[in-house]
Short mmCIF file of N, CA and C in Angstrom, two decimals:
data_model
loop_
_atom_site.label_atom_id
_atom_site.label_comp_id
_atom_site.label_asym_id
_atom_site.label_seq_id
_atom_site.Cartn_x
_atom_site.Cartn_y
_atom_site.Cartn_z
N MET A 1184 57.59 0.36 260.06
CA MET A 1184 56.33 0.71 259.14
C MET A 1184 55.72 -0.41 258.16
N ALA A 1185 54.79 -0.64 258.29
CA ALA A 1185 54.17 -1.14 257.09
C ALA A 1185 53.77 -0.17 256.00
N THR A 1186 54.18 -0.19 254.74
CA THR A 1186 53.89 1.10 253.76
C THR A 1186 53.22 0.57 252.85
N LYS A 1187 52.06 1.50 252.18
CA LYS A 1187 51.45 0.94 251.38
C LYS A 1187 51.41 1.83 250.01
N ILE A 1188 51.16 1.72 249.06
CA ILE A 1188 51.05 2.25 247.94
C ILE A 1188 48.89 2.20 247.41
N ARG A 1189 48.53 3.60 247.73
CA ARG A 1189 46.99 3.33 247.48
C ARG A 1189 46.98 4.89 246.48
N LEU A 1190 45.39 5.03 246.60
CA LEU A 1190 44.73 5.69 246.45
C LEU A 1190 44.37 6.54 247.17
N GLN A 1191 44.37 8.10 246.79
CA GLN A 1191 43.71 9.08 247.79
C GLN A 1191 42.79 9.59 247.04
N ARG A 1192 41.28 9.68 247.68
CA ARG A 1192 40.55 10.45 246.98
C ARG A 1192 40.31 11.95 246.89
N GLY A 1193 40.01 12.27 245.46
CA GLY A 1193 39.92 13.89 245.26
C GLY A 1193 38.46 14.22 244.41
N GLY A 1194 38.95 15.27 243.98
CA GLY A 1194 37.65 15.60 243.08
C GLY A 1194 36.09 15.76 243.73
N ARG A 1195 35.39 16.12 243.30
CA ARG A 1195 33.96 16.56 243.63
C ARG A 1195 33.18 15.16 243.98
N LYS A 1196 31.60 15.29 244.21
CA LYS A 1196 30.54 14.10 244.18
C LYS A 1196 30.48 13.92 242.56
N ASN A 1197 30.57 12.77 242.60
CA ASN A 1197 30.22 11.92 241.31
C ASN A 1197 31.44 11.89 240.28
N TYR A 1198 32.47 12.31 240.60
CA TYR A 1198 33.30 12.50 239.55
C TYR A 1198 35.08 12.64 240.15
N ALA A 1199 34.79 11.49 240.91
CA ALA A 1199 36.43 10.76 241.36
C ALA A 1199 37.72 11.50 240.60
N PHE A 1200 38.54 11.77 241.39
CA PHE A 1200 39.79 12.05 240.95
C PHE A 1200 41.19 11.27 241.82
N TYR A 1201 41.73 10.52 241.77
CA TYR A 1201 42.67 10.08 242.73
C TYR A 1201 44.24 10.52 242.38
N SER A 1202 44.85 10.59 243.33
CA SER A 1202 46.07 10.65 243.79
C SER A 1202 46.69 9.46 244.22
N ILE A 1203 47.95 9.03 243.47
CA ILE A 1203 48.04 7.68 244.02
C ILE A 1203 49.79 7.88 244.97
N VAL A 1204 49.75 7.57 246.19
CA VAL A 1204 50.28 8.11 247.02
C VAL A 1204 51.13 6.58 247.92
N ILE A 1205 52.10 7.10 248.72
CA ILE A 1205 52.76 6.09 249.42
C ILE A 1205 52.50 6.63 250.74
N ALA A 1206 51.91 5.76 252.00
CA ALA A 1206 51.39 5.81 253.02
C ALA A 1206 51.48 4.83 254.10
N ASP A 1207 51.67 5.40 255.19
CA ASP A 1207 51.60 4.12 256.59
C ASP A 1207 50.37 3.42 256.06
N ALA A 1208 50.42 2.01 256.30
CA ALA A 1208 49.26 1.53 256.55
C ALA A 1208 48.01 1.96 257.52
N ARG A 1209 48.54 2.20 258.47
CA ARG A 1209 47.84 2.98 259.94
C ARG A 1209 46.93 4.18 259.54
N SER A 1210 47.56 5.14 258.41
CA SER A 1210 46.83 6.18 258.27
C SER A 1210 45.58 6.06 257.22
N PRO A 1211 44.71 6.92 257.74
CA PRO A 1211 43.53 6.98 257.55
C PRO A 1211 43.60 7.25 255.62
N ARG A 1212 43.06 6.99 254.84
CA ARG A 1212 42.53 6.98 253.34
C ARG A 1212 42.88 8.08 252.65
N ASP A 1213 42.47 9.48 253.46
CA ASP A 1213 42.88 10.51 252.32
C ASP A 1213 43.50 11.51 253.65
N GLY A 1214 44.28 10.58 254.70
CA GLY A 1214 44.86 11.47 255.67
C GLY A 1214 46.40 11.61 255.02
N LYS A 1215 47.22 11.39 256.38
CA LYS A 1215 48.82 11.98 256.09
C LYS A 1215 49.45 10.67 255.08
N PHE A 1216 50.39 11.25 254.50
CA PHE A 1216 51.22 10.07 253.10
C PHE A 1216 52.71 10.44 253.50
N THR A 1217 53.19 9.70 253.01
CA THR A 1217 54.64 9.98 252.56
C THR A 1217 55.25 10.49 251.48
N GLU A 1218 54.93 10.38 250.15
CA GLU A 1218 54.97 10.84 249.07
C GLU A 1218 53.90 10.58 247.64
N LYS A 1219 53.63 11.58 247.10
CA LYS A 1219 52.88 11.33 246.09
C LYS A 1219 53.46 10.84 245.25
N ILE A 1220 53.23 9.78 243.98
CA ILE A 1220 54.03 9.20 242.83
C ILE A 1220 53.24 9.56 241.74
N GLY A 1221 51.97 9.91 241.55
CA GLY A 1221 51.09 10.19 240.51
C GLY A 1221 49.78 10.42 240.83
N THR A 1222 48.93 10.23 239.78
CA THR A 1222 47.40 10.62 239.47
C THR A 1222 46.57 9.40 238.57
N TYR A 1223 45.14 9.46 238.98
CA TYR A 1223 44.42 8.44 238.24
C TYR A 1223 43.38 9.11 238.08
N ASN A 1224 42.81 9.64 236.88
CA ASN A 1224 41.46 10.03 236.51
C ASN A 1224 40.63 8.96 235.67
N PRO A 1225 39.83 8.06 236.44
CA PRO A 1225 39.14 7.07 235.60
C PRO A 1225 37.73 7.65 235.04
N ASN A 1226 37.85 9.13 234.80
CA ASN A 1226 36.71 9.72 234.03
C ASN A 1226 37.09 9.63 232.64
N THR A 1227 37.77 9.77 232.18
CA THR A 1227 38.24 9.64 231.13
C THR A 1227 38.14 8.09 230.08
N ASN A 1228 38.40 8.48 229.08
CA ASN A 1228 37.89 6.84 228.33
C ASN A 1228 39.23 6.68 227.26
N PRO A 1229 40.40 5.78 227.41
CA PRO A 1229 40.86 5.28 228.30
C PRO A 1229 41.28 6.20 229.53
N ALA A 1230 41.12 5.21 230.90
CA ALA A 1230 41.48 6.10 232.12
C ALA A 1230 42.89 6.78 231.89
N THR A 1231 43.27 7.73 232.59
CA THR A 1231 44.54 8.85 232.23
C THR A 1231 45.05 8.22 233.43
N VAL A 1232 46.22 7.80 233.73
CA VAL A 1232 47.32 7.71 234.63
C VAL A 1232 48.73 8.32 234.50
N ASP A 1233 49.00 9.32 235.16
CA ASP A 1233 50.31 10.09 235.30
C ASP A 1233 51.33 9.44 236.17
N LEU A 1234 52.18 8.85 236.16
CA LEU A 1234 53.00 8.20 237.03
C LEU A 1234 54.34 8.66 237.05
N ASN A 1235 54.98 8.99 238.56
CA ASN A 1235 56.39 9.00 238.40
C ASN A 1235 56.99 7.45 238.30
N PHE A 1236 57.25 7.01 237.41
CA PHE A 1236 57.79 5.47 237.40
C PHE A 1236 58.59 5.23 238.22
N GLU A 1237 60.25 5.85 237.64
CA GLU A 1237 61.06 5.35 238.96
C GLU A 1237 60.77 5.80 240.30
N ARG A 1238 60.01 6.55 240.73
CA ARG A 1238 59.53 6.16 242.50
C ARG A 1238 58.57 5.11 242.73
N ALA A 1239 57.75 4.82 241.60
CA ALA A 1239 56.93 3.99 241.77
C ALA A 1239 57.69 2.42 241.69
N LEU A 1240 58.52 2.41 240.99
CA LEU A 1240 59.85 1.12 241.02
C LEU A 1240 60.54 1.14 242.11
N TYR A 1241 60.87 2.28 242.73
CA TYR A 1241 61.87 2.30 243.81
C TYR A 1241 60.92 1.95 245.19
N TRP A 1242 59.40 2.37 245.24
CA TRP A 1242 58.83 1.82 246.48
C TRP A 1242 58.51 0.13 246.17
N VAL A 1243 58.00 0.17 245.08
CA VAL A 1243 57.59 -1.69 244.58
C VAL A 1243 58.92 -2.65 245.26
N GLU A 1244 60.17 -2.00 244.87
CA GLU A 1244 61.22 -2.77 245.08
C GLU A 1244 61.64 -3.00 246.52
N THR A 1245 61.37 -1.90 247.23
CA THR A 1245 61.69 -1.64 248.59
C THR A 1245 60.72 -2.32 249.26
N GLY A 1246 59.67 -2.93 248.81
CA GLY A 1246 58.83 -3.32 249.76
C GLY A 1246 57.15 -2.91 250.17
N ALA A 1247 56.79 -1.86 249.65
CA ALA A 1247 55.75 -1.11 249.92
C ALA A 1247 54.55 -2.35 248.94
N GLN A 1248 53.83 -2.37 249.95
CA GLN A 1248 52.50 -2.95 249.29
C GLN A 1248 51.22 -2.57 248.96
N PRO A 1249 51.03 -2.44 247.40
CA PRO A 1249 50.17 -1.93 246.81
C PRO A 1249 48.47 -2.33 246.73
N THR A 1250 47.55 -1.40 246.93
CA THR A 1250 46.14 -1.99 247.36
C THR A 1250 45.96 -2.79 245.83
N ASP A 1251 44.63 -3.62 245.41
CA ASP A 1251 44.16 -4.06 244.46
C ASP A 1251 44.31 -3.23 243.39
N THR A 1252 43.76 -1.99 243.63
CA THR A 1252 43.40 -0.78 242.10
C THR A 1252 44.86 -0.39 242.19
N ALA A 1253 45.53 0.15 243.02
CA ALA A 1253 46.76 0.31 242.38
C ALA A 1253 47.83 -0.70 242.07
N ARG A 1254 47.80 -1.77 242.42
CA ARG A 1254 48.74 -2.70 241.55
C ARG A 1254 48.37 -2.87 240.27
N ASN A 1255 46.99 -2.80 240.08
CA ASN A 1255 46.47 -2.88 238.45
C ASN A 1255 46.96 -1.81 237.54
N ILE A 1256 46.88 -0.47 238.37
CA ILE A 1256 47.57 1.06 237.84
C ILE A 1256 48.93 0.56 237.62
N LEU A 1257 49.89 0.30 238.60
CA LEU A 1257 51.21 -0.08 238.42
C LEU A 1257 51.48 -1.36 237.20
N LYS A 1258 50.83 -2.28 237.17
CA LYS A 1258 50.77 -3.19 236.31
C LYS A 1258 51.09 -3.00 235.05
N GLY A 1259 49.85 -2.21 234.50
CA GLY A 1259 49.26 -1.64 233.35
C GLY A 1259 50.47 -0.56 233.08
N GLU A 1260 50.79 0.25 234.00
CA GLU A 1260 52.16 0.80 233.71
C GLU A 1260 53.63 0.47 233.64
N GLY A 1261 53.49 -0.84 233.69
CA GLY A 1261 54.98 -1.70 233.50
C GLY A 1261 55.67 -1.50 234.64
N VAL A 1262 55.27 -1.01 235.94
CA VAL A 1262 56.17 -1.30 236.96
C VAL A 1262 56.34 -2.76 237.68
N TYR A 1263 55.43 -3.39 237.31
CA TYR A 1263 55.85 -4.71 237.98
C TYR A 1263 56.42 -5.54 236.67
N MET A 1264 56.60 -5.21 235.46
CA MET A 1264 57.27 -5.69 234.45
C MET A 1264 58.89 -5.46 234.50
N MET A 1265 58.91 -4.44 234.84
CA MET A 1265 60.22 -3.55 235.16
C MET A 1265 60.90 -4.56 236.18
N LYS A 1266 60.09 -4.55 237.32
CA LYS A 1266 60.56 -5.43 238.65
C LYS A 1266 61.08 -6.86 238.11
N HIS A 1267 59.89 -7.66 237.39
CA HIS A 1267 60.54 -8.41 237.10
C HIS A 1267 61.70 -8.71 236.41
N LEU A 1268 61.91 -7.86 235.22
CA LEU A 1268 62.88 -7.87 234.29
C LEU A 1268 64.42 -7.54 235.45
N ARG A 1269 64.32 -6.97 236.37
CA ARG A 1269 65.44 -6.63 236.85
C ARG A 1269 65.87 -7.73 237.77
N GLY A 1270 64.67 -8.48 238.23
CA GLY A 1270 64.77 -9.79 238.85
C GLY A 1270 65.75 -10.46 238.41
N GLY A 1271 65.63 -10.70 236.94
CA GLY A 1271 66.42 -11.70 236.12
C GLY A 1271 67.84 -10.97 235.61
N VAL A 1272 68.19 -9.49 235.93
CA VAL A 1272 69.37 -9.11 235.45
C VAL A 1272 70.31 -9.38 237.10
N LYS A 1273 69.39 -9.61 238.27
CA LYS A 1273 70.51 -9.59 239.28
C LYS A 1273 70.59 -11.03 239.48
N LYS A 1274 69.74 -11.92 238.95
CA LYS A 1274 70.07 -13.47 238.89
C LYS A 1274 71.25 -14.02 237.62
N GLY A 1275 71.16 -12.69 237.12
CA GLY A 1275 72.27 -13.01 235.50
C GLY A 1275 71.94 -13.77 234.51
N ALA A 1276 70.33 -13.81 234.27
CA ALA A 1276 70.09 -14.38 233.12
C ALA A 1276 70.43 -13.41 232.12
N PHE A 1277 70.09 -12.12 232.08
CA PHE A 1277 70.61 -11.27 231.09
C PHE A 1277 71.09 -9.68 231.74
N ASP A 1278 71.89 -9.24 230.91
CA ASP A 1278 72.29 -7.75 231.06
C ASP A 1278 71.01 -6.89 231.04
N GLU A 1279 71.49 -5.42 231.77
CA GLU A 1279 70.66 -4.22 231.98
C GLU A 1279 70.19 -3.75 230.62
N ALA A 1280 71.01 -3.99 229.27
CA ALA A 1280 70.54 -3.44 228.06
C ALA A 1280 69.78 -4.26 227.37
N VAL A 1281 69.59 -5.60 227.69
CA VAL A 1281 68.34 -6.83 227.13
C VAL A 1281 67.05 -6.21 228.16
N CYS A 1282 67.22 -5.79 229.10
CA CYS A 1282 66.33 -5.52 230.33
C CYS A 1282 65.63 -4.67 229.75
N GLN A 1283 65.96 -3.50 229.25
CA GLN A 1283 65.53 -2.44 228.59
C GLN A 1283 65.01 -2.27 227.77
N GLN A 1284 65.94 -3.38 226.67
CA GLN A 1284 64.91 -3.86 225.34
C GLN A 1284 63.82 -4.33 225.49
N LYS A 1285 63.88 -5.33 226.31
CA LYS A 1285 62.75 -6.08 226.56
C LYS A 1285 61.87 -5.09 227.16
N PHE A 1286 61.99 -4.30 227.68
CA PHE A 1286 60.77 -3.21 228.50
C PHE A 1286 60.46 -2.43 228.06
N ASP A 1287 61.04 -1.69 226.68
CA ASP A 1287 60.73 -0.96 225.39
C ASP A 1287 59.98 -1.59 224.39
N ALA A 1288 60.27 -3.00 224.32
CA ALA A 1288 58.98 -3.41 223.40
C ALA A 1288 57.77 -3.88 223.83
N TRP A 1289 57.84 -4.05 225.31
CA TRP A 1289 56.49 -4.54 225.84
C TRP A 1289 55.61 -2.86 226.16
N LYS A 1290 56.45 -2.20 226.29
CA LYS A 1290 55.98 -0.69 226.20
C LYS A 1290 55.50 -0.34 224.84
N GLN A 1291 55.95 -0.34 223.59
CA GLN A 1291 55.54 0.00 222.53
C GLN A 1291 54.23 -0.69 222.43
N ALA A 1292 54.08 -1.87 222.43
CA ALA A 1292 53.20 -2.96 222.17
C ALA A 1292 52.26 -2.36 222.92
N LYS A 1293 52.20 -2.10 224.01
CA LYS A 1293 51.03 -1.58 225.08
C LYS A 1293 50.44 -0.33 224.56
N ASP A 1294 51.31 0.74 224.13
CA ASP A 1294 51.00 1.76 223.73
C ASP A 1294 50.19 1.48 222.19
N ALA A 1295 50.47 0.74 221.37
CA ALA A 1295 49.77 0.62 220.11
C ALA A 1295 48.51 0.18 220.44
N VAL A 1296 48.51 -0.56 221.23
CA VAL A 1296 47.15 -1.07 221.72
C VAL A 1296 46.11 0.11 222.27
N THR A 1297 46.68 1.07 223.16
CA THR A 1297 45.85 1.88 223.76
C THR A 1297 45.62 3.01 222.66
N GLU A 1298 46.64 3.38 221.64
CA GLU A 1298 46.30 4.17 220.77
C GLU A 1298 44.93 3.81 219.76
N ALA A 1299 44.97 2.70 219.56
CA ALA A 1299 44.01 1.41 218.53
C ALA A 1299 42.79 1.83 219.26
N LEU A 1300 42.83 1.64 220.63
CA LEU A 1300 41.56 2.22 221.62
C LEU A 1300 41.18 3.45 221.36
N GLU A 1301 42.39 4.29 221.52
CA GLU A 1301 41.65 5.89 221.53
C GLU A 1301 41.04 5.92 220.26
N LYS A 1302 41.55 5.37 219.24
CA LYS A 1302 41.17 5.64 217.51
C LYS A 1302 40.01 5.05 217.52
N LYS A 1303 39.47 4.00 217.50
CA LYS A 1303 38.00 3.29 217.83
C LYS A 1303 37.35 4.01 218.91
N VAL A 1304 37.38 4.82 219.78
CA VAL A 1304 36.57 5.52 220.31
C VAL A 1304 36.40 6.60 219.48
N THR A 1305 37.79 7.15 219.14
CA THR A 1305 37.19 8.88 218.66
C THR A 1305 36.45 8.29 216.82
N ASP A 1306 36.65 7.17 216.27
CA ASP A 1306 36.18 6.94 214.91
C ASP A 1306 34.61 6.79 215.38
N ALA A 1307 34.53 6.03 216.40
CA ALA A 1307 32.93 5.70 217.04
C ALA A 1307 32.46 7.22 217.19
N LYS A 1308 32.88 7.97 217.73
CA LYS A 1308 32.20 9.32 218.24
C LYS A 1308 32.08 10.19 216.93
N LYS A 1309 32.87 10.05 215.96
CA LYS A 1309 33.02 10.75 214.61
C LYS A 1309 31.38 10.05 213.84
N ALA A 1310 31.17 9.03 213.65
CA ALA A 1310 30.44 7.93 213.15
C ALA A 1310 29.06 8.30 213.62
N ALA A 1311 28.88 8.44 215.29
CA ALA A 1311 27.63 8.64 215.91
C ALA A 1311 27.28 10.09 215.38
N ALA A 1312 28.13 10.78 215.41
CA ALA A 1312 27.84 12.04 214.94
C ALA A 1312 27.40 12.40 213.51
N ALA A 1313 28.14 11.70 212.49
CA ALA A 1313 27.90 12.04 210.93
C ALA A 1313 25.99 11.41 211.15
N GLN A 1314 26.27 10.13 211.54
CA GLN A 1314 24.57 9.48 212.11
C GLN A 1314 23.62 10.30 212.60
N ASN A 1315 24.05 11.45 213.70
CA ASN A 1315 22.90 11.92 214.15
C ASN A 1315 22.63 13.09 213.25
N LEU A 1316 23.75 13.39 212.27
CA LEU A 1316 23.53 14.65 211.52
C LEU A 1316 22.66 14.35 210.21
N GLU A 1317 22.63 12.83 209.63
CA GLU A 1317 21.99 12.71 208.50
C GLU A 1317 20.40 12.76 209.33
N ALA A 1318 20.24 11.97 210.27
CA ALA A 1318 19.29 11.86 210.48
C ALA A 1318 18.31 13.12 211.21
N GLU A 1319 19.18 14.08 211.35
CA GLU A 1319 18.71 15.55 211.53
C GLU A 1319 18.03 16.18 210.50
N LYS A 1320 18.87 15.87 208.85
CA LYS A 1320 18.88 16.54 207.77
C LYS A 1320 17.38 15.69 207.41
N LYS A 1321 17.34 14.37 207.90
CA LYS A 1321 16.06 14.01 207.38
C LYS A 1321 14.79 14.62 208.02
N VAL A 1322 14.89 14.74 209.17
CA VAL A 1322 13.51 15.20 209.64
C VAL A 1322 13.65 16.88 209.27
N ASN A 1323 14.79 17.31 208.95
CA ASN A 1323 14.35 19.09 208.33
C ASN A 1323 13.89 19.17 207.36
N GLU A 1324 14.25 17.88 206.19
CA GLU A 1324 13.56 17.50 204.95
C GLU A 1324 12.08 17.30 205.19
N ALA A 1325 12.04 16.10 206.25
CA ALA A 1325 10.45 16.18 206.31
C ALA A 1325 9.57 17.47 206.88
N ILE A 1326 9.99 18.16 207.76
CA ILE A 1326 9.38 19.41 208.42
C ILE A 1326 9.05 20.26 207.08
N ALA A 1327 10.29 20.43 206.12
CA ALA A 1327 10.42 21.69 205.18
C ALA A 1327 9.06 20.95 204.28
N LYS A 1328 9.11 19.82 204.02
CA LYS A 1328 8.36 19.52 202.74
C LYS A 1328 6.73 19.52 203.35
N LYS A 1329 6.26 19.24 204.86
CA LYS A 1329 5.23 19.52 205.28
C LYS A 1329 4.83 20.91 205.47
N VAL A 1330 5.58 21.75 205.41
CA VAL A 1330 5.63 23.52 205.66
C VAL A 1330 5.30 23.84 204.23
N ALA A 1331 5.99 23.19 203.00
CA ALA A 1331 5.47 23.71 201.35
C ALA A 1331 4.46 22.98 201.48
N ASP A 1332 4.08 21.50 201.69
CA ASP A 1332 2.41 21.35 201.28
C ASP A 1332 1.53 22.12 202.27
N LYS A 1333 1.62 22.80 203.28
CA LYS A 1333 0.65 23.75 204.20
C LYS A 1333 0.64 25.00 203.13
N LYS A 1334 1.99 25.42 202.49
CA LYS A 1334 2.11 26.78 201.69
C LYS A 1334 1.33 26.44 200.44
N ALA A 1335 1.39 25.37 199.79
CA ALA A 1335 0.56 25.06 198.50
C ALA A 1335 -0.89 25.28 199.02
N ALA A 1336 -1.28 24.25 199.93
CA ALA A 1336 -2.71 24.32 199.97
C ALA A 1336 -3.13 25.73 200.45
N ALA A 1337 -2.65 26.29 201.22
CA ALA A 1337 -2.95 27.63 201.76
C ALA A 1337 -3.09 28.73 200.51
N VAL A 1338 -2.17 28.61 199.43
CA VAL A 1338 -2.21 29.04 197.84
C VAL A 1338 -3.15 28.63 197.11
N GLU A 1339 -3.22 27.40 196.83
CA GLU A 1339 -4.74 26.59 196.28
C GLU A 1339 -5.93 27.24 197.29
N ALA A 1340 -6.18 27.04 198.08
CA ALA A 1340 -7.10 27.68 198.75
C ALA A 1340 -7.52 28.98 198.45
N GLU A 1341 -6.42 29.93 198.55
CA GLU A 1341 -6.60 31.64 198.21
C GLU A 1341 -7.02 31.61 196.45
N VAL A 1342 -6.40 30.73 195.48
CA VAL A 1342 -6.57 30.84 194.47
C VAL A 1342 -8.07 30.29 194.18
N ALA A 1343 -8.62 29.30 195.08
CA ALA A 1343 -10.04 28.92 194.91
C ALA A 1343 -10.75 29.61 195.37
N GLN A 1344 -10.59 30.44 196.52
CA GLN A 1344 -11.24 31.57 197.34
C GLN A 1344 -11.44 32.78 196.05
N ALA A 1345 -10.42 33.31 195.29
CA ALA A 1345 -10.27 34.30 194.44
C ALA A 1345 -11.67 34.01 193.16
N ALA A 1346 -10.83 32.78 192.90
CA ALA A 1346 -11.89 31.93 191.90
C ALA A 1346 -13.64 32.08 191.86
N GLU A 1347 -14.01 31.81 193.25
CA GLU A 1347 -15.32 31.63 193.65
C GLU A 1347 -15.80 32.97 194.27
N ASP A 1348 -14.81 34.17 194.37
CA ASP A 1348 -15.04 35.83 194.62
C ASP A 1348 -15.73 35.66 193.39
N THR A 1349 -14.30 36.07 192.37
CA THR A 1349 -14.91 36.64 190.92
C THR A 1349 -16.12 35.66 190.25
N SER A 1350 -16.29 34.74 190.12
CA SER A 1350 -17.38 33.85 189.93
C SER A 1350 -18.60 34.35 190.33
N SER A 1351 -18.49 34.90 191.46
CA SER A 1351 -19.60 35.21 192.39
C SER A 1351 -20.05 36.40 191.95
N GLU A 1352 -19.00 37.14 191.96
CA GLU A 1352 -19.31 38.54 191.50
C GLU A 1352 -19.84 39.00 190.08
N ALA A 1353 -19.63 38.11 188.92
CA ALA A 1353 -19.93 38.05 187.81
C ALA A 1353 -21.42 37.79 187.70
N PRO A 1354 -21.84 36.88 188.31
CA PRO A 1354 -23.40 36.66 187.96
C PRO A 1354 -23.80 37.86 188.53
N ALA A 1355 -23.36 38.21 189.93
CA ALA A 1355 -24.28 39.36 190.53
C ALA A 1355 -24.52 40.58 190.01
N GLU A 1356 -23.44 40.78 189.13
CA GLU A 1356 -22.92 42.00 188.17
C GLU A 1356 -24.30 41.89 186.54
N GLU A 1357 -24.66 40.63 186.52
CA GLU A 1357 -25.46 39.98 185.19
C GLU A 1357 -26.74 40.26 185.58
N THR A 1358 -26.85 39.90 186.99
CA THR A 1358 -28.29 40.02 187.31
C THR A 1358 -28.87 41.01 187.40
N PRO A 1359 -28.13 42.51 187.56
CA PRO A 1359 -29.14 44.00 187.81
C PRO A 1359 -29.10 43.71 186.53
N ALA A 1360 -27.97 43.70 185.17
CA ALA A 1360 -28.43 44.18 183.69
C ALA A 1360 -29.26 43.54 183.47
N GLU A 1361 -29.64 42.44 183.61
CA GLU A 1361 -30.89 41.52 183.00
C GLU A 1361 -32.09 42.42 183.39
N ALA A 1362 -32.31 43.07 184.47
CA ALA A 1362 -33.73 43.87 184.72
C ALA A 1362 -33.81 44.73 184.41
#
């Protein structure tokens, strides 16, 4: 039986969510599978992968052929790195402790890069929010200034109207007094 490691699609329309499964090559994409070894969510930034590392390593060493996307996911999680290091142990190039030490060093470097990327995205979101807040404050100040100008113009018009009313009323009263 030809075994494949592939993605099984789930989720709703335009929002895909995948399960990483071990399946017979002849079964359909979303059909029967042997074992589910993880999930992959490409909708987050960076994409979220939850993988049972030991089972994935077992299946890769057993000979299961991953699809292109599944291979990229497994490489990103270090399954192929560990397979490579275990090959060195089997050949006698180094022992299991050195293998684990090399893998841990690789994993720490990878995690540092991922954390830096997440921090960069978070900082960019904060900067964009601050920039939007400043732009909104400027717009609000401009609107407040226009409203204040309109109110000042209305007050001036009322004062001018009141002055005209008082000046026009005073001569009207004087006219009958003169007669």
